[in-house]
mmCIF file of C-alpha atoms in Angstrom:
data_model
loop_
_atom_site.group_PDB
_atom_site.id
_atom_site.type_symbol
_atom_site.label_atom_id
_atom_site.label_comp_id
_atom_site.label_asym_id
_atom_site.label_seq_id
_atom_site.Cartn_x
_atom_site.Cartn_y
_atom_site.Cartn_z
ATOM 1 C CA MET A 81 0.032 -0.004 -0.094
ATOM 2 C CA GLN A 82 2.867 2.165 0.349
ATOM 3 C CA ASN A 83 3.325 2.482 -3.480
ATOM 4 C CA ASN A 84 -0.197 3.576 -3.824
ATOM 5 C CA ILE A 85 -0.061 7.278 -2.357
ATOM 6 C CA ARG A 86 -3.765 8.021 -2.798
ATOM 7 C CA ASP A 87 -5.097 4.852 -1.198
ATOM 8 C CA LEU A 88 -2.661 5.194 1.753
ATOM 9 C CA ALA A 89 -3.949 8.885 2.429
ATOM 10 C CA LEU A 90 -7.408 8.056 2.073
ATOM 11 C CA PHE A 91 -7.139 5.082 4.462
ATOM 12 C CA ASN A 92 -5.166 6.879 7.181
ATOM 13 C CA LEU A 93 -7.637 10.170 7.063
ATOM 14 C CA ALA A 94 -10.490 7.739 7.092
ATOM 15 C CA LEU A 95 -9.292 6.053 10.251
ATOM 16 C CA ASP A 96 -8.278 9.553 11.894
ATOM 17 C CA SER A 97 -11.525 11.396 11.045
ATOM 18 C CA LYS A 98 -13.873 8.487 11.441
ATOM 19 C CA LEU A 99 -15.975 10.362 8.817
ATOM 20 C CA ARG A 100 -18.708 8.799 6.644
ATOM 21 C CA ALA A 101 -17.724 8.151 2.874
ATOM 22 C CA CYS A 102 -19.558 10.762 1.382
ATOM 23 C CA ASP A 103 -18.047 13.419 3.908
ATOM 24 C CA LEU A 104 -14.433 12.164 3.716
ATOM 25 C CA LEU A 105 -14.485 12.005 -0.172
ATOM 26 C CA LYS A 106 -15.662 15.773 -0.378
ATOM 27 C CA LEU A 107 -12.731 17.115 1.477
ATOM 28 C CA THR A 108 -10.638 19.565 -0.358
ATOM 29 C CA VAL A 109 -7.171 20.536 0.289
ATOM 30 C CA ARG A 110 -8.253 23.775 1.915
ATOM 31 C CA ASP A 111 -9.980 21.717 4.721
ATOM 32 C CA ILE A 112 -6.795 19.814 5.759
ATOM 33 C CA SER A 113 -4.139 22.354 5.181
ATOM 34 C CA ARG A 114 -2.998 26.003 5.321
ATOM 35 C CA GLY A 115 -0.084 26.889 2.851
ATOM 36 C CA GLU A 116 2.120 24.199 2.470
ATOM 37 C CA GLY A 117 1.497 22.411 5.971
ATOM 38 C CA ILE A 118 -0.920 20.156 6.907
ATOM 39 C CA LEU A 119 -3.181 21.155 9.974
ATOM 40 C CA PRO A 120 -3.136 19.219 13.147
ATOM 41 C CA ARG A 121 -6.894 19.446 13.432
ATOM 42 C CA ALA A 122 -9.482 19.987 10.821
ATOM 43 C CA GLN A 123 -13.158 20.818 11.007
ATOM 44 C CA VAL A 124 -15.898 19.889 8.641
ATOM 45 C CA ILE A 125 -19.815 19.969 8.325
ATOM 46 C CA GLN A 126 -21.395 16.468 7.849
ATOM 47 C CA GLN A 127 -23.681 16.157 5.265
ATOM 48 C CA LYS A 128 -26.086 13.808 7.096
ATOM 49 C CA THR A 129 -26.563 15.782 10.405
ATOM 50 C CA ASN A 130 -25.387 19.346 8.961
ATOM 51 C CA ARG A 131 -23.172 19.577 12.438
ATOM 52 C CA ALA A 132 -19.510 20.433 12.517
ATOM 53 C CA VAL A 133 -17.107 17.755 13.321
ATOM 54 C CA GLN A 134 -13.712 18.401 14.292
ATOM 55 C CA PHE A 135 -10.796 15.578 14.198
ATOM 56 C CA GLU A 136 -7.263 15.362 14.746
ATOM 57 C CA ILE A 137 -4.658 14.454 12.070
ATOM 58 C CA THR A 138 -2.062 12.029 13.198
ATOM 59 C CA ASN A 139 1.717 12.847 11.881
ATOM 60 C CA LYS A 140 1.553 9.373 9.837
ATOM 61 C CA THR A 141 -1.415 10.634 8.028
ATOM 62 C CA LYS A 142 -0.023 14.272 7.654
ATOM 63 C CA LYS A 143 3.044 12.693 5.899
ATOM 64 C CA SER A 144 0.671 10.594 3.477
ATOM 65 C CA LEU A 145 -1.411 13.859 2.816
ATOM 66 C CA GLN A 146 1.684 15.644 2.156
ATOM 67 C CA SER A 147 2.807 13.164 -0.248
ATOM 68 C CA LEU A 148 -0.618 12.976 -1.981
ATOM 69 C CA LYS A 149 -0.378 17.007 -2.488
ATOM 70 C CA GLY A 150 2.882 16.936 -4.070
ATOM 71 C CA HIS A 151 2.394 13.921 -6.146
ATOM 72 C CA GLU A 152 -0.875 15.064 -7.440
ATOM 73 C CA GLN A 153 0.105 18.542 -7.565
ATOM 74 C CA LEU A 154 -3.202 19.755 -5.663
ATOM 75 C CA SER A 155 -4.031 23.469 -5.159
ATOM 76 C CA CYS A 156 -6.203 24.710 -2.382
ATOM 77 C CA ASN A 157 -9.509 24.268 -4.225
ATOM 78 C CA ASP A 158 -8.898 20.681 -5.484
ATOM 79 C CA TYR A 159 -10.488 17.729 -3.883
ATOM 80 C CA LEU A 160 -8.149 15.464 -1.881
ATOM 81 C CA PHE A 161 -9.428 12.373 -3.661
ATOM 82 C CA LYS A 162 -9.889 12.985 -7.298
ATOM 83 C CA SER A 163 -11.661 10.899 -9.492
ATOM 84 C CA GLN A 164 -10.018 9.205 -12.648
ATOM 85 C CA SER A 165 -13.586 9.553 -14.361
ATOM 86 C CA LEU A 166 -14.482 12.600 -16.104
ATOM 87 C CA ARG A 167 -18.081 12.306 -14.795
ATOM 88 C CA THR A 168 -17.071 13.685 -11.302
ATOM 89 C CA GLU A 169 -14.321 15.675 -9.739
ATOM 90 C CA HIS A 170 -13.869 13.439 -6.606
ATOM 91 C CA LEU A 171 -14.327 9.685 -5.893
ATOM 92 C CA SER A 172 -17.569 8.464 -5.618
ATOM 93 C CA THR A 173 -18.852 6.276 -2.534
ATOM 94 C CA ARG A 174 -18.811 3.378 -4.770
ATOM 95 C CA GLN A 175 -15.239 3.909 -6.081
ATOM 96 C CA TYR A 176 -14.428 4.172 -2.413
ATOM 97 C CA ALA A 177 -16.073 1.030 -1.396
ATOM 98 C CA ARG A 178 -14.042 -0.858 -4.013
ATOM 99 C CA ILE A 179 -10.784 0.655 -2.689
ATOM 100 C CA VAL A 180 -11.781 -0.606 0.795
ATOM 101 C CA ASP A 181 -12.553 -4.107 -0.484
ATOM 102 C CA ASP A 182 -9.198 -4.247 -1.995
#
């Protein structure tokens, strides 16, 4: 899994945040970073409950997210987990389920 930067970052952030797939996949670079650095804590509004949820980002996850940002050359408005498909800008929950199954 260390050779698959996106999947490792996705897995690590899923464990840290405990967010539902729909909320996790809609995270943007701006949600978890300021400038070049990854924030130690992030806050998002959950789609289902419409409530703010705050979570810590561990050092291991920070490293994998930093690698993802550099590898994918993501800007602050980009989704963290971009789709390979032209139909959507970020991974779908179905694609996420396939990654988890693998």
